[in-house]
XYZ file of C-alpha atoms in Angstrom:
274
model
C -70.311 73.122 -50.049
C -72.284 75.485 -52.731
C -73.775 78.761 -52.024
C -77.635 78.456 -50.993
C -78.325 80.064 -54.187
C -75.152 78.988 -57.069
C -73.263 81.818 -58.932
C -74.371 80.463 -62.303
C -77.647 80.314 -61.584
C -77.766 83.743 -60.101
C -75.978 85.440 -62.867
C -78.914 83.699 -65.401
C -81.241 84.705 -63.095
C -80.093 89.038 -63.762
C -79.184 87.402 -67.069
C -82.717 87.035 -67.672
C -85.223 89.304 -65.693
C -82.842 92.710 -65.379
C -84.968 95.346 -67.301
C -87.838 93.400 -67.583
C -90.239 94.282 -65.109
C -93.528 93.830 -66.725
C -97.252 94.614 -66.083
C -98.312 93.244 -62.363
C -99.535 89.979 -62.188
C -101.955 87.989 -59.719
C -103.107 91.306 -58.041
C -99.791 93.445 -56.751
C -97.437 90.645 -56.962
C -95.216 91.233 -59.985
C -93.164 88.056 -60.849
C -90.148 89.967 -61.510
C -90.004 91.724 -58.437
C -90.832 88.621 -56.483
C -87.736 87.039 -58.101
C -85.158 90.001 -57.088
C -86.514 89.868 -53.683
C -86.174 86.060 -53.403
C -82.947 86.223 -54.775
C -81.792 89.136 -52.669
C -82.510 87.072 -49.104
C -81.870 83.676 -50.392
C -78.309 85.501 -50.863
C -78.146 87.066 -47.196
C -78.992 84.169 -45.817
C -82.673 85.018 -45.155
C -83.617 81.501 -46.258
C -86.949 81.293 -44.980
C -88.278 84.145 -45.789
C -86.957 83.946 -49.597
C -88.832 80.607 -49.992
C -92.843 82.245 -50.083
C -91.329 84.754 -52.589
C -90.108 82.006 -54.601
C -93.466 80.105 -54.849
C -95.222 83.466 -55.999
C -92.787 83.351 -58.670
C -93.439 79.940 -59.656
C -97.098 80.198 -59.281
C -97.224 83.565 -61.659
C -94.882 82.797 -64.201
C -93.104 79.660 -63.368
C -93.230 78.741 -66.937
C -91.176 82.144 -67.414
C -89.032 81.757 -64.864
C -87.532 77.973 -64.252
C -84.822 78.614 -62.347
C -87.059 79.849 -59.701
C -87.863 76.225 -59.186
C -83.860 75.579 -58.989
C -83.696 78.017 -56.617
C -85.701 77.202 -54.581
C -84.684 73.858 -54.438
C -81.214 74.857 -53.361
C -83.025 76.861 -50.048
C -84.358 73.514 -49.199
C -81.302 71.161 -49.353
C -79.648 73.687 -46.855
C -83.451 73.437 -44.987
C -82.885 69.895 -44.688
C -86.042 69.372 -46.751
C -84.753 67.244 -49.469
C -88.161 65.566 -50.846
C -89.309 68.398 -51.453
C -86.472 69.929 -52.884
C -85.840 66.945 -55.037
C -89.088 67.535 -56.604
C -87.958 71.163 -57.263
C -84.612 70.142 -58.896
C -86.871 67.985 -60.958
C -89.230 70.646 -61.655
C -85.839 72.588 -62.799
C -84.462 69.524 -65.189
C -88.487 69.495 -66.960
C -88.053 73.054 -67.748
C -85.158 74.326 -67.692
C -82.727 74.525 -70.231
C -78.991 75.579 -68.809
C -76.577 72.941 -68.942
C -74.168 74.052 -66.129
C -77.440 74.220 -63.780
C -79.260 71.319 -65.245
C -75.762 69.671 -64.014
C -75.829 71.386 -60.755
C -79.525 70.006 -60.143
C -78.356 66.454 -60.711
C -75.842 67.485 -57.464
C -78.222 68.674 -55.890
C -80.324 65.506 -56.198
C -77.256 63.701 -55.357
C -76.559 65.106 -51.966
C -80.154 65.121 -50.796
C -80.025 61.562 -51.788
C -76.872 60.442 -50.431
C -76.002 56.790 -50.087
C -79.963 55.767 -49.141
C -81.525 53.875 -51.831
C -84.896 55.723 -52.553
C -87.535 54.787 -54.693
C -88.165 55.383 -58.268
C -91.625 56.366 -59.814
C -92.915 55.455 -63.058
C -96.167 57.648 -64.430
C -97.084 56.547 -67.484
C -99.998 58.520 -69.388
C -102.356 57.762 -72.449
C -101.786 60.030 -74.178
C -99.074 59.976 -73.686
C -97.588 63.993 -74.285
C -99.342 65.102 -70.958
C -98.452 66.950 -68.293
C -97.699 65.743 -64.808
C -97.077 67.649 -61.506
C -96.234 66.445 -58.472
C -97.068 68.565 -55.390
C -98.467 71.359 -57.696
C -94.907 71.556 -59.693
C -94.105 70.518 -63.547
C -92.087 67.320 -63.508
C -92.647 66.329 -67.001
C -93.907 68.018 -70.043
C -95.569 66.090 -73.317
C -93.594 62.681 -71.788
C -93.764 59.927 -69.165
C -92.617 60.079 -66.261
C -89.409 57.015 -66.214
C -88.197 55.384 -63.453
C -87.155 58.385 -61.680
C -86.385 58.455 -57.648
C -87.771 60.349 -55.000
C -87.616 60.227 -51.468
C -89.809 57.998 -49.448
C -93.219 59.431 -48.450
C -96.418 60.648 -49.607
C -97.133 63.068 -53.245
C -99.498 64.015 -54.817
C -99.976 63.497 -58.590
C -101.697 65.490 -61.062
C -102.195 64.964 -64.490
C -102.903 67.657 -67.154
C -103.609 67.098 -71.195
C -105.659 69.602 -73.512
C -109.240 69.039 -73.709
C -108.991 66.017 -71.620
C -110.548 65.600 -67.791
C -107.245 66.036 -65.658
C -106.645 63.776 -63.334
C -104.936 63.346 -59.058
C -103.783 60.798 -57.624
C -102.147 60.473 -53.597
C -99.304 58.050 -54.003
C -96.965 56.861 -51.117
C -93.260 55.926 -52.406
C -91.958 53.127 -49.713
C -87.918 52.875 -49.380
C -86.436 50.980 -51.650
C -89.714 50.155 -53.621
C -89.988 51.245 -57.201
C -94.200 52.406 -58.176
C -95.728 52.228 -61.596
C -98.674 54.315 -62.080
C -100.596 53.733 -65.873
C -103.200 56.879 -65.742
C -105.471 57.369 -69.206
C -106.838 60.650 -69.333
C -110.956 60.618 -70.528
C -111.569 63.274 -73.584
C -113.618 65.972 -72.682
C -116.483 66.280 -74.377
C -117.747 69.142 -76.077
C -120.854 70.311 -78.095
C -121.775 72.767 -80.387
C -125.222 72.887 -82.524
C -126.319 72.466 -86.653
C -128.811 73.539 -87.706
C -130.490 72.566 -91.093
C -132.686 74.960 -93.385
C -133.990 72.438 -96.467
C -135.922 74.157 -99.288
C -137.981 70.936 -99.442
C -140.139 68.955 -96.907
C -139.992 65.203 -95.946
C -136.068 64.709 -96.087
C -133.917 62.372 -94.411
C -130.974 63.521 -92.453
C -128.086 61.384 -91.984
C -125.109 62.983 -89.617
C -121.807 60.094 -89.437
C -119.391 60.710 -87.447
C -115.897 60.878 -88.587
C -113.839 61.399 -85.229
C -115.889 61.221 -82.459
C -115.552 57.939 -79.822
C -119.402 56.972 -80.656
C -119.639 56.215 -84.628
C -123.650 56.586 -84.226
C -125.327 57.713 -86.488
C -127.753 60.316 -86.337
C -130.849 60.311 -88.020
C -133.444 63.092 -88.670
C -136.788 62.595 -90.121
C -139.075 65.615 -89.397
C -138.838 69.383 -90.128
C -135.555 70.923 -87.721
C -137.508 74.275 -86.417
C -134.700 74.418 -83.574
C -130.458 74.290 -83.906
C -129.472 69.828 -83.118
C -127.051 69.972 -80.315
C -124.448 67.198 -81.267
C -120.760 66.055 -80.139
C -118.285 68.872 -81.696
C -116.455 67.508 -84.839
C -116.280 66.509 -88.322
C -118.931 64.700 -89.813
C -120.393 63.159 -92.931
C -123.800 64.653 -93.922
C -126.262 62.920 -96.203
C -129.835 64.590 -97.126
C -132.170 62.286 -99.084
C -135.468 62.511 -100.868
C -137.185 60.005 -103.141
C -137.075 61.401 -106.274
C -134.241 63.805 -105.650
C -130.761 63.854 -106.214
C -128.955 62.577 -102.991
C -126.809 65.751 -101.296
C -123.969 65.414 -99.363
C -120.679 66.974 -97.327
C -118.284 66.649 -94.755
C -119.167 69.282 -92.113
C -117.722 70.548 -89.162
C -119.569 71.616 -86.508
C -117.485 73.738 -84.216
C -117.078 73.710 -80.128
C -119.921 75.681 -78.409
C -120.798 76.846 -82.191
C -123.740 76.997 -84.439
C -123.457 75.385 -87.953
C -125.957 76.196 -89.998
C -126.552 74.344 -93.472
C -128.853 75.878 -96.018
C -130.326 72.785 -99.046
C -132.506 72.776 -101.573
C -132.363 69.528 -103.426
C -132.516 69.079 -106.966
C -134.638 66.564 -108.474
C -133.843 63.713 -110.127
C -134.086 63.307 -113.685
C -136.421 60.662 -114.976
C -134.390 57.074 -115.907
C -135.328 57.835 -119.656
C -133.428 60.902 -120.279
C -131.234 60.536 -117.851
């Protein structure tokens, strides 16, 4: 049977953090630190005490430091707590990126496992390049989730993309019974504000939208004495007056910014010298 904590992955571990305490984060908890110290009574044994140390670390700088999440795992199998350390070996094979431990978490996995079929969970996203967590830890990162088993029982799923509403959903996984979960993330919306400054009176304002989900278009017919707060983005911008030449641009008005646009149209020339 392996050590609670392997000799590869400890060795990466100093590999990695030895001489690099940095400034504190999250109040007085320094990642760094937190790591040693997990590392230090994971080693002697001190199983459950190592384990909150390890979830500072992961919480802080998990990112940073994956093979916390391996670690941790590896305190859990012994624990008897396989879901949970599945999830953490999983957590590992997202992020991390040694082969001999990326290797050792597929044991690990393995042995919690053993010869009872479990069921495997699909999370499918649109878009597709988000991120998913399960129980608050990184199981996939800018891909789906594919047909991957866990242990029977009930998770928690949370889905994270850039300027998109994140999403959570509470999933039970019955023995045996594979789950396919097709999540599409809604686009945030943000605004910012143009603001137009025409040399001459009695103009029409056209704003198109290029990008945005509604292809609207806005229309302004009276004098702007205040900044137009409109759907961040690039859009096509038309200013027209009879007798004037017809102005336009593609503008982009910036998130939680103020565009302004300064005009003064020129006049049209008359048909017969034109």
């Amino acid at each position: 049977m392996r050590s609670v904590v392997s000799g590869a992955a400890v060795l990466l571990l100093v590999l990695m953090v030895g001489g690099s305490a940095q400034a504190q984060s999250g109040g007085n908890l320094d990642p760094y630190r937190e790591f040693v110290q997990a590392n230090r009574l994971a080693s002697a044994g001190a199983l459950t005490r190592s384990i909150p140390h390890y979830e500072n670390v992961i919480r802080l700088a998990g990112d940073r430091y994956p093979l916390a999440h391996f670690n941790l795992a590896e305190v859990l199998r012994q624990k008897k707590e396989c879901a949970r350390a599945t999830v953490l070996y999983r957590a590992y094979i997202a992020q991390g990126k040694e082969e001999d431990v990326l290797k050792e978490a597929e044991v690990g996995i393995r042995e919690c496992k053993g010869a009872t079929p479990w069921p495997k969970l699909t999370v499918q996203t649109k878009p597709a390049d988000a991120t998913i967590r399960i129980d608050g830890y990184v199981v996939a990162r800018g891909a789906n989730l594919e047909n991957v088993a866990f242990a029977p029982g009930e998770y928690v799923i949370e889905i994270e993309r850039t300027d998109h509403l994140p999403r959570k959903e509470t999933i039970t996984l019955t023995e045996a019974e594979p789950l396919v979960l097709d999540i599409a993330l809604t686009a945030q919306t943000f605004y910012g504000t143009v603001q137009f400054k025409v040399e001459q009176s009695d103009v029409t304002i056209r704003l198109h939208p290029r990008e945005q989900e509604s292809t609207e278009v806005i229309e302004i017919r009276e004098e702007m004495t205040s900044p137009l707060r409109v759907v961040s983005g690039k859009y096509f911008v038309e200013i027209i007056k009879p007798d004037h030449q017809r102005w336009i641009r593609n503008v982009d008005v910036g998130r939680d910014a103020n565009t302004e646009i300064s005009v003064n149209l020129r006049r049209e020339l008359p048909a017969e010298i034109r």
